[in-house]
CSV table of N, CA, C and O in Angstrom, one decimal:
chain,number,residue,atom,x,y,z
A,1,UNK,N,-68.3,237.3,-105.9
A,1,UNK,CA,-67.6,238.0,-106.9
A,1,UNK,C,-66.9,237.0,-107.9
A,1,UNK,O,-66.1,236.2,-107.4
A,2,UNK,N,-67.2,237.1,-109.1
A,2,UNK,CA,-66.5,236.3,-110.1
A,2,UNK,C,-65.1,236.7,-110.4
A,2,UNK,O,-64.8,237.9,-110.5
A,3,UNK,N,-64.2,235.7,-110.4
A,3,UNK,CA,-62.8,236.0,-110.7
A,3,UNK,C,-62.4,235.1,-111.9
A,3,UNK,O,-62.7,233.9,-112.0
A,4,UNK,N,-61.6,235.8,-112.8
A,4,UNK,CA,-61.2,235.1,-114.0
A,4,UNK,C,-59.6,235.2,-114.0
A,4,UNK,O,-59.1,236.3,-113.9
A,5,UNK,N,-59.0,234.1,-114.3
A,5,UNK,CA,-57.5,234.1,-114.4
A,5,UNK,C,-57.1,233.4,-115.7
A,5,UNK,O,-57.3,232.2,-115.8
A,6,UNK,N,-56.5,234.2,-116.5
A,6,UNK,CA,-56.1,233.6,-117.8
A,6,UNK,C,-54.6,233.2,-117.7
A,6,UNK,O,-53.8,233.9,-117.0
A,7,UNK,N,-54.2,232.2,-118.5
A,7,UNK,CA,-52.8,231.8,-118.5
A,7,UNK,C,-52.5,231.1,-119.9
A,7,UNK,O,-53.4,230.8,-120.6
A,8,UNK,N,-51.2,230.9,-120.1
A,8,UNK,CA,-50.8,230.2,-121.3
A,8,UNK,C,-50.2,231.0,-122.4
A,8,UNK,O,-49.8,230.4,-123.4
A,9,UNK,N,-50.2,232.3,-122.3
A,9,UNK,CA,-49.7,233.1,-123.4
A,9,UNK,C,-48.2,233.0,-123.5
A,9,UNK,O,-47.5,232.3,-122.7
A,10,UNK,N,-47.7,233.6,-124.6
A,10,UNK,CA,-46.2,233.6,-124.8
A,10,UNK,C,-45.8,234.1,-126.1
A,10,UNK,O,-46.7,234.7,-126.8
A,11,UNK,N,-44.6,233.8,-126.5
A,11,UNK,CA,-44.0,234.3,-127.8
A,11,UNK,C,-44.0,233.1,-128.7
A,11,UNK,O,-43.5,232.0,-128.3
A,12,UNK,N,-44.5,233.2,-129.9
A,12,UNK,CA,-44.6,232.1,-130.8
A,12,UNK,C,-44.3,232.7,-132.2
A,12,UNK,O,-44.7,233.8,-132.5
A,13,UNK,N,-43.8,231.8,-133.1
A,13,UNK,CA,-43.5,232.2,-134.5
A,13,UNK,C,-44.8,232.1,-135.3
A,13,UNK,O,-45.7,231.3,-135.0
A,14,UNK,N,-44.9,232.9,-136.4
A,14,UNK,CA,-46.0,232.7,-137.3
A,14,UNK,C,-46.2,231.3,-137.7
A,14,UNK,O,-45.2,230.6,-138.0
A,15,UNK,N,-47.4,230.8,-137.7
A,15,UNK,CA,-47.7,229.4,-138.0
A,15,UNK,C,-47.6,228.5,-136.8
A,15,UNK,O,-48.0,227.3,-136.9
A,16,UNK,N,-47.2,229.0,-135.7
A,16,UNK,CA,-47.1,228.2,-134.5
A,16,UNK,C,-48.5,228.1,-133.8
A,16,UNK,O,-49.5,228.5,-134.2
A,17,UNK,N,-48.4,227.4,-132.6
A,17,UNK,CA,-49.6,227.1,-131.8
A,17,UNK,C,-49.4,227.5,-130.4
A,17,UNK,O,-48.3,227.5,-129.9
A,18,UNK,N,-50.5,227.9,-129.7
A,18,UNK,CA,-50.5,228.1,-128.3
A,18,UNK,C,-51.8,227.7,-127.7
A,18,UNK,O,-52.9,227.7,-128.4
A,19,UNK,N,-51.8,227.2,-126.5
A,19,UNK,CA,-53.1,226.9,-125.8
A,19,UNK,C,-53.3,227.8,-124.6
A,19,UNK,O,-52.4,227.9,-123.7
A,20,UNK,N,-54.4,228.5,-124.5
A,20,UNK,CA,-54.7,229.4,-123.4
A,20,UNK,C,-55.7,228.7,-122.5
A,20,UNK,O,-56.5,227.9,-122.9
A,21,UNK,N,-55.6,229.0,-121.2
A,21,UNK,CA,-56.5,228.5,-120.2
A,21,UNK,C,-57.1,229.7,-119.4
A,21,UNK,O,-56.5,230.7,-119.2
A,22,UNK,N,-58.3,229.5,-118.9
A,22,UNK,CA,-59.0,230.4,-118.1
A,22,UNK,C,-59.7,229.7,-117.0
A,22,UNK,O,-60.5,228.8,-117.2
A,23,UNK,N,-59.3,230.1,-115.7
A,23,UNK,CA,-60.0,229.5,-114.6
A,23,UNK,C,-61.0,230.5,-114.0
A,23,UNK,O,-60.7,231.7,-113.8
A,24,UNK,N,-62.2,230.1,-113.8
A,24,UNK,CA,-63.3,230.9,-113.3
A,24,UNK,C,-63.7,230.4,-111.9
A,24,UNK,O,-63.8,229.2,-111.7
A,25,UNK,N,-64.0,231.4,-111.1
A,25,UNK,CA,-64.5,231.1,-109.8
A,25,UNK,C,-65.6,232.0,-109.4
A,25,UNK,O,-65.7,233.1,-109.9
A,26,UNK,N,-66.5,231.6,-108.5
A,26,UNK,CA,-67.5,232.5,-108.0
A,26,UNK,C,-68.7,232.6,-108.8
A,26,UNK,O,-69.5,233.6,-108.7
A,27,UNK,N,-68.9,231.7,-109.7
A,27,UNK,CA,-70.1,231.8,-110.5
A,27,UNK,C,-70.6,230.4,-110.8
A,27,UNK,O,-69.9,229.4,-110.6
A,28,UNK,N,-71.9,230.3,-111.2
A,28,UNK,CA,-72.4,229.0,-111.5
A,28,UNK,C,-71.9,228.7,-113.0
A,28,UNK,O,-72.6,228.9,-114.0
A,29,UNK,N,-70.7,228.3,-113.1
A,29,UNK,CA,-70.0,228.3,-114.3
A,29,UNK,C,-70.7,227.5,-115.4
A,29,UNK,O,-70.8,227.9,-116.6
A,30,UNK,N,-71.2,226.4,-115.1
A,30,UNK,CA,-71.8,225.5,-116.1
A,30,UNK,C,-73.0,226.0,-116.7
A,30,UNK,O,-73.4,225.5,-117.8
A,31,UNK,N,-73.6,227.1,-116.2
A,31,UNK,CA,-74.9,227.6,-116.7
A,31,UNK,C,-74.7,228.8,-117.6
A,31,UNK,O,-75.7,229.3,-118.2
A,32,UNK,N,-73.5,229.3,-117.7
A,32,UNK,CA,-73.3,230.6,-118.5
A,32,UNK,C,-72.4,230.3,-119.7
A,32,UNK,O,-71.5,229.5,-119.7
A,33,UNK,N,-72.7,231.1,-120.8
A,33,UNK,CA,-71.8,231.0,-121.9
A,33,UNK,C,-70.5,231.7,-121.6
A,33,UNK,O,-70.5,232.7,-120.9
A,34,UNK,N,-69.4,231.2,-122.1
A,34,UNK,CA,-68.1,231.8,-121.9
A,34,UNK,C,-67.4,232.2,-123.2
A,34,UNK,O,-67.7,231.5,-124.2
A,35,UNK,N,-66.6,233.2,-123.1
A,35,UNK,CA,-66.0,233.7,-124.4
A,35,UNK,C,-64.6,234.1,-124.2
A,35,UNK,O,-64.1,234.3,-123.0
A,36,UNK,N,-63.9,234.1,-125.3
A,36,UNK,CA,-62.5,234.7,-125.3
A,36,UNK,C,-62.6,236.0,-126.1
A,36,UNK,O,-63.3,236.1,-127.1
A,37,UNK,N,-61.8,236.9,-125.6
A,37,UNK,CA,-61.7,238.2,-126.2
A,37,UNK,C,-60.2,238.6,-126.3
A,37,UNK,O,-59.3,237.9,-125.7
A,38,UNK,N,-59.9,239.6,-127.1
A,38,UNK,CA,-58.5,240.0,-127.2
A,38,UNK,C,-58.4,241.5,-127.5
A,38,UNK,O,-59.3,242.1,-128.0
A,39,UNK,N,-57.3,242.1,-127.0
A,39,UNK,CA,-57.1,243.5,-127.3
A,39,UNK,C,-55.6,243.7,-127.8
A,39,UNK,O,-54.7,243.4,-127.0
A,40,UNK,N,-55.5,244.2,-129.0
A,40,UNK,CA,-54.2,244.5,-129.6
A,40,UNK,C,-53.8,245.9,-129.2
A,40,UNK,O,-54.7,246.7,-128.9
A,41,UNK,N,-52.6,246.2,-129.3
A,41,UNK,CA,-52.1,247.6,-128.9
A,41,UNK,C,-52.8,248.6,-129.8
A,41,UNK,O,-52.9,248.5,-131.0
A,42,UNK,N,-53.3,249.6,-129.1
A,42,UNK,CA,-54.0,250.7,-129.8
A,42,UNK,C,-55.4,250.4,-130.4
A,42,UNK,O,-55.9,251.2,-131.1
A,43,UNK,N,-55.9,249.2,-130.1
A,43,UNK,CA,-57.2,248.8,-130.6
A,43,UNK,C,-58.1,248.5,-129.4
A,43,UNK,O,-57.7,248.2,-128.3
A,44,UNK,N,-59.4,248.5,-129.7
A,44,UNK,CA,-60.4,248.1,-128.7
A,44,UNK,C,-60.4,246.6,-128.5
A,44,UNK,O,-60.1,245.8,-129.4
A,45,UNK,N,-60.9,246.2,-127.4
A,45,UNK,CA,-61.0,244.8,-127.1
A,45,UNK,C,-62.1,244.2,-128.1
A,45,UNK,O,-63.1,244.8,-128.3
A,46,UNK,N,-61.8,243.0,-128.6
A,46,UNK,CA,-62.7,242.4,-129.6
A,46,UNK,C,-63.1,241.0,-129.1
A,46,UNK,O,-62.2,240.3,-128.6
A,47,UNK,N,-64.2,240.6,-129.5
A,47,UNK,CA,-64.7,239.2,-129.2
A,47,UNK,C,-64.1,238.2,-130.2
A,47,UNK,O,-63.9,238.5,-131.4
A,48,UNK,N,-63.7,237.0,-129.7
A,48,UNK,CA,-63.1,236.0,-130.6
A,48,UNK,C,-64.0,234.8,-130.7
A,48,UNK,O,-64.2,234.3,-131.8
A,49,UNK,N,-64.4,234.3,-129.6
A,49,UNK,CA,-65.2,233.0,-129.7
A,49,UNK,C,-66.0,232.9,-128.4
A,49,UNK,O,-65.7,233.4,-127.4
A,50,UNK,N,-67.1,232.1,-128.6
A,50,UNK,CA,-68.0,231.8,-127.5
A,50,UNK,C,-68.3,230.3,-127.5
A,50,UNK,O,-68.4,229.7,-128.5
A,51,UNK,N,-68.4,229.8,-126.3
A,51,UNK,CA,-69.0,228.4,-126.1
A,51,UNK,C,-70.1,228.5,-125.1
A,51,UNK,O,-70.0,229.0,-124.0
A,52,UNK,N,-71.3,228.1,-125.6
A,52,UNK,CA,-72.5,228.2,-124.8
A,52,UNK,C,-72.5,227.1,-123.7
A,52,UNK,O,-71.6,226.2,-123.7
A,53,UNK,N,-73.4,227.2,-122.7
A,53,UNK,CA,-73.5,226.2,-121.7
A,53,UNK,C,-73.7,224.8,-122.3
A,53,UNK,O,-73.3,223.8,-121.7
A,54,UNK,N,-74.4,224.8,-123.4
A,54,UNK,CA,-74.7,223.5,-124.0
A,54,UNK,C,-73.6,223.0,-124.9
A,54,UNK,O,-73.7,221.9,-125.5
A,55,UNK,N,-72.5,223.8,-125.1
A,55,UNK,CA,-71.4,223.4,-125.9
A,55,UNK,C,-71.3,223.9,-127.3
A,55,UNK,O,-70.4,223.6,-128.1
A,56,UNK,N,-72.3,224.7,-127.7
A,56,UNK,CA,-72.3,225.3,-129.1
A,56,UNK,C,-71.1,226.3,-129.2
A,56,UNK,O,-71.0,227.1,-128.2
A,57,UNK,N,-70.4,226.3,-130.3
A,57,UNK,CA,-69.2,227.1,-130.4
A,57,UNK,C,-69.5,228.1,-131.6
A,57,UNK,O,-69.9,227.7,-132.6
A,58,UNK,N,-69.1,229.3,-131.3
A,58,UNK,CA,-69.2,230.4,-132.3
A,58,UNK,C,-67.9,231.1,-132.4
A,58,UNK,O,-67.3,231.4,-131.4
A,59,UNK,N,-67.4,231.5,-133.6
A,59,UNK,CA,-66.1,232.1,-133.8
A,59,UNK,C,-66.2,233.3,-134.6
A,59,UNK,O,-67.0,233.5,-135.5
A,60,UNK,N,-65.3,234.2,-134.4
A,60,UNK,CA,-65.1,235.4,-135.2
A,60,UNK,C,-64.5,234.8,-136.5
A,60,UNK,O,-63.7,233.9,-136.6
A,61,UNK,N,-64.9,235.5,-137.6
A,61,UNK,CA,-64.5,235.0,-138.9
A,61,UNK,C,-63.0,234.8,-139.1
A,61,UNK,O,-62.5,233.9,-139.7
A,62,UNK,N,-62.2,235.8,-138.5
A,62,UNK,CA,-60.8,235.8,-138.7
A,62,UNK,C,-60.1,234.7,-138.0
A,62,UNK,O,-58.9,234.4,-138.3
A,63,UNK,N,-60.7,234.0,-137.1
A,63,UNK,CA,-60.1,232.9,-136.4
A,63,UNK,C,-60.7,231.5,-136.7
A,63,UNK,O,-60.2,230.5,-136.2
A,64,UNK,N,-61.8,231.5,-137.5
A,64,UNK,CA,-62.4,230.3,-137.8
A,64,UNK,C,-61.5,229.3,-138.5
A,64,UNK,O,-60.7,229.7,-139.4
A,65,UNK,N,-61.5,228.1,-138.1
A,65,UNK,CA,-60.6,227.1,-138.7
A,65,UNK,C,-59.2,227.0,-138.1
A,65,UNK,O,-58.4,226.1,-138.3
A,66,UNK,N,-58.9,228.1,-137.2
A,66,UNK,CA,-57.6,228.1,-136.6
A,66,UNK,C,-57.7,228.0,-135.1
A,66,UNK,O,-56.8,227.4,-134.5
A,67,UNK,N,-58.7,228.6,-134.5
A,67,UNK,CA,-58.9,228.6,-133.0
A,67,UNK,C,-60.0,227.6,-132.7
A,67,UNK,O,-61.0,227.5,-133.4
A,68,UNK,N,-59.8,227.0,-131.5
A,68,UNK,CA,-60.9,226.1,-131.0
A,68,UNK,C,-61.1,226.4,-129.5
A,68,UNK,O,-60.2,226.4,-128.7
A,69,UNK,N,-62.4,226.7,-129.2
A,69,UNK,CA,-62.7,227.0,-127.8
A,69,UNK,C,-63.3,225.7,-127.2
A,69,UNK,O,-64.0,225.0,-127.9
A,70,UNK,N,-63.0,225.5,-125.9
A,70,UNK,CA,-63.6,224.4,-125.2
A,70,UNK,C,-63.8,224.7,-123.8
A,70,UNK,O,-63.3,225.7,-123.3
A,71,UNK,N,-64.5,223.9,-123.0
A,71,UNK,CA,-64.7,224.1,-121.6
A,71,UNK,C,-64.8,222.8,-120.9
A,71,UNK,O,-65.1,221.8,-121.5
A,72,UNK,N,-64.4,222.9,-119.6
A,72,UNK,CA,-64.5,221.7,-118.7
A,72,UNK,C,-65.3,222.2,-117.5
A,72,UNK,O,-64.8,222.9,-116.6
A,73,UNK,N,-66.6,221.9,-117.5
A,73,UNK,CA,-67.5,222.5,-116.4
A,73,UNK,C,-67.1,221.9,-115.1
A,73,UNK,O,-67.3,222.6,-114.0
A,74,UNK,N,-66.6,220.7,-115.0
A,74,UNK,CA,-66.2,220.1,-113.7
A,74,UNK,C,-65.0,220.8,-113.1
A,74,UNK,O,-64.9,220.9,-111.9
A,75,UNK,N,-64.2,221.5,-113.9
A,75,UNK,CA,-63.0,222.2,-113.4
A,75,UNK,C,-63.2,223.7,-113.5
A,75,UNK,O,-62.3,224.4,-113.1
A,76,UNK,N,-64.4,224.2,-113.9
A,76,UNK,CA,-64.6,225.6,-114.1
A,76,UNK,C,-63.5,226.2,-115.0
A,76,UNK,O,-62.9,227.3,-114.7
A,77,UNK,N,-63.2,225.6,-116.1
A,77,UNK,CA,-62.1,226.0,-117.0
A,77,UNK,C,-62.6,226.2,-118.4
A,77,UNK,O,-63.5,225.5,-118.9
A,78,UNK,N,-62.1,227.2,-119.1
A,78,UNK,CA,-62.3,227.5,-120.5
A,78,UNK,C,-61.0,227.5,-121.2
A,78,UNK,O,-60.0,228.0,-120.6
A,79,UNK,N,-60.9,227.0,-122.4
A,79,UNK,CA,-59.6,226.9,-123.1
A,79,UNK,C,-59.8,227.5,-124.5
A,79,UNK,O,-60.9,227.5,-125.1
A,80,UNK,N,-58.6,227.9,-125.0
A,80,UNK,CA,-58.6,228.4,-126.4
A,80,UNK,C,-57.3,227.8,-127.0
A,80,UNK,O,-56.2,228.2,-126.6
A,81,UNK,N,-57.5,226.9,-127.9
A,81,UNK,CA,-56.4,226.3,-128.7
A,81,UNK,C,-56.2,227.1,-130.0
A,81,UNK,O,-57.2,227.3,-130.7
A,82,UNK,N,-55.0,227.7,-130.1
A,82,UNK,CA,-54.8,228.6,-131.3
A,82,UNK,C,-53.7,227.9,-132.1
A,82,UNK,O,-52.6,227.7,-131.7
A,83,UNK,N,-54.1,227.7,-133.4
A,83,UNK,CA,-53.1,227.1,-134.4
A,83,UNK,C,-53.0,228.1,-135.5
A,83,UNK,O,-53.7,229.0,-135.7
A,84,UNK,N,-51.9,227.8,-136.3
A,84,UNK,CA,-51.7,228.7,-137.5
A,84,UNK,C,-51.7,230.1,-137.1
A,84,UNK,O,-52.3,231.0,-137.8
A,85,UNK,N,-51.0,230.5,-136.1
A,85,UNK,CA,-51.0,231.9,-135.6
A,85,UNK,C,-50.4,232.8,-136.6
A,85,UNK,O,-49.4,232.5,-137.3
A,86,UNK,N,-51.0,234.0,-136.6
A,86,UNK,CA,-50.5,235.1,-137.5
A,86,UNK,C,-50.0,236.3,-136.7
A,86,UNK,O,-50.4,236.4,-135.6
A,87,UNK,N,-49.3,237.1,-137.4
A,87,UNK,CA,-48.8,238.3,-136.7
A,87,UNK,C,-49.9,239.1,-136.1
A,87,UNK,O,-49.8,239.7,-135.0
A,88,UNK,N,-51.0,239.2,-136.8
A,88,UNK,CA,-52.2,240.0,-136.4
A,88,UNK,C,-52.9,239.4,-135.2
A,88,UNK,O,-53.9,240.0,-134.7
A,89,UNK,N,-52.5,238.2,-134.8
A,89,UNK,CA,-53.1,237.6,-133.6
A,89,UNK,C,-52.4,238.1,-132.3
A,89,UNK,O,-52.9,237.8,-131.2
A,90,UNK,N,-51.4,238.9,-132.4
A,90,UNK,CA,-50.7,239.5,-131.3
A,90,UNK,C,-51.7,240.4,-130.5
A,90,UNK,O,-52.3,241.3,-131.1
A,91,UNK,N,-51.8,240.1,-129.2
A,91,UNK,CA,-52.8,240.8,-128.4
A,91,UNK,C,-52.7,240.2,-127.0
A,91,UNK,O,-52.1,239.2,-126.7
A,92,UNK,N,-53.4,240.9,-126.1
A,92,UNK,CA,-53.7,240.4,-124.7
A,92,UNK,C,-55.0,239.7,-124.8
A,92,UNK,O,-56.0,240.3,-125.3
A,93,UNK,N,-55.0,238.4,-124.4
A,93,UNK,CA,-56.2,237.6,-124.5
A,93,UNK,C,-56.9,237.5,-123.1
A,93,UNK,O,-56.3,237.3,-122.1
A,94,UNK,N,-58.2,237.6,-123.2
A,94,UNK,CA,-59.0,237.6,-121.9
A,94,UNK,C,-60.2,236.6,-122.1
A,94,UNK,O,-60.7,236.4,-123.2
A,95,UNK,N,-60.6,236.1,-121.0
A,95,UNK,CA,-61.9,235.3,-121.0
A,95,UNK,C,-62.9,236.1,-120.2
A,95,UNK,O,-62.6,236.9,-119.4
A,96,UNK,N,-64.2,235.8,-120.5
A,96,UNK,CA,-65.2,236.4,-119.7
A,96,UNK,C,-66.6,235.7,-120.0
A,96,UNK,O,-66.7,235.0,-121.0
A,97,UNK,N,-67.5,236.0,-119.2
A,97,UNK,CA,-68.9,235.5,-119.5
A,97,UNK,C,-69.4,236.2,-120.8
A,97,UNK,O,-69.2,237.4,-121.0
A,98,UNK,N,-69.9,235.4,-121.7
A,98,UNK,CA,-70.3,235.9,-123.0
A,98,UNK,C,-71.7,236.3,-123.1
A,98,UNK,O,-72.4,236.0,-124.0
A,99,UNK,N,-72.1,237.2,-122.1
A,99,UNK,CA,-73.4,237.9,-122.3
A,99,UNK,C,-73.2,239.2,-121.6
A,99,UNK,O,-72.1,239.6,-121.2
A,100,UNK,N,-74.3,239.9,-121.4
A,100,UNK,CA,-74.2,241.3,-120.8
A,100,UNK,C,-73.8,241.3,-119.4
A,100,UNK,O,-73.3,242.4,-118.9
A,101,UNK,N,-73.9,240.2,-118.7
A,101,UNK,CA,-73.6,240.2,-117.3
A,101,UNK,C,-72.1,239.8,-117.1
A,101,UNK,O,-71.9,238.7,-116.5
A,102,UNK,N,-71.2,240.6,-117.6
A,102,UNK,CA,-69.8,240.2,-117.6
A,102,UNK,C,-69.3,240.4,-116.1
A,102,UNK,O,-69.7,241.2,-115.4
A,103,UNK,N,-68.3,239.6,-115.9
A,103,UNK,CA,-67.5,239.7,-114.7
A,103,UNK,C,-66.4,240.7,-114.8
A,103,UNK,O,-66.1,241.2,-115.9
A,104,UNK,N,-65.8,241.2,-113.7
A,104,UNK,CA,-64.6,242.0,-113.9
A,104,UNK,C,-63.6,241.4,-114.7
A,104,UNK,O,-63.3,240.1,-114.6
A,105,UNK,N,-62.9,242.1,-115.6
A,105,UNK,CA,-61.9,241.5,-116.5
A,105,UNK,C,-60.7,241.1,-115.7
A,105,UNK,O,-60.3,241.8,-114.7
A,106,UNK,N,-60.1,240.0,-116.0
A,106,UNK,CA,-58.9,239.5,-115.4
A,106,UNK,C,-57.7,240.3,-116.0
A,106,UNK,O,-57.9,241.2,-116.8
A,107,UNK,N,-56.5,239.8,-115.7
A,107,UNK,CA,-55.3,240.5,-116.1
A,107,UNK,C,-55.0,240.1,-117.6
A,107,UNK,O,-54.2,240.8,-118.2
A,108,UNK,N,-55.6,239.1,-118.1
A,108,UNK,CA,-55.3,238.7,-119.4
A,108,UNK,C,-54.0,238.0,-119.5
A,108,UNK,O,-53.2,237.9,-118.6
A,109,UNK,N,-53.7,237.4,-120.7
A,109,UNK,CA,-52.4,236.8,-121.0
A,109,UNK,C,-51.9,237.2,-122.3
A,109,UNK,O,-52.7,237.2,-123.3
A,110,UNK,N,-50.7,237.6,-122.4
A,110,UNK,CA,-50.1,238.2,-123.6
A,110,UNK,C,-49.7,237.1,-124.6
A,110,UNK,O,-49.0,236.2,-124.2
A,111,UNK,N,-50.2,237.3,-125.8
A,111,UNK,CA,-49.8,236.4,-126.9
A,111,UNK,C,-49.0,237.3,-127.9
A,111,UNK,O,-49.6,238.3,-128.4
A,112,UNK,N,-47.8,236.9,-128.2
A,112,UNK,CA,-47.0,237.7,-129.2
A,112,UNK,C,-46.6,236.7,-130.3
A,112,UNK,O,-45.9,235.7,-130.1
A,113,UNK,N,-47.0,237.1,-131.5
A,113,UNK,CA,-46.6,236.3,-132.7
A,113,UNK,C,-45.6,237.1,-133.5
A,113,UNK,O,-45.9,238.2,-133.9
A,114,UNK,N,-44.4,236.6,-133.5
A,114,UNK,CA,-43.3,237.3,-134.1
A,114,UNK,C,-42.2,236.3,-134.7
A,114,UNK,O,-42.0,235.3,-134.1
A,115,UNK,N,-41.6,236.7,-135.8
A,115,UNK,CA,-40.5,235.9,-136.3
A,115,UNK,C,-39.2,236.4,-135.8
A,115,UNK,O,-38.2,235.9,-136.1
């Protein structure tokens, strides 16, 4: 059973930065694409970014140039560095396998952007 644990969220002012981490266990981590997703209050969960097994990175337009996804296969970790945060980035952030064979969702980590 794959388990995902996100961490690193918090309260930040507009324009600030946060780094999120995701620890994955129970899967052949290095062979699967991994992604970050988020769900804002009253909205559906949306995809933000993917990093393939080979390291190719893909981003949602609204976060391009501000967010950076990375992975450490040796540690089974995925990261999301978020810079220039905006009010509309407020959401619960999740990581998961970035294909149809998703793992059970973790608890997520809350990111609140507020002045």
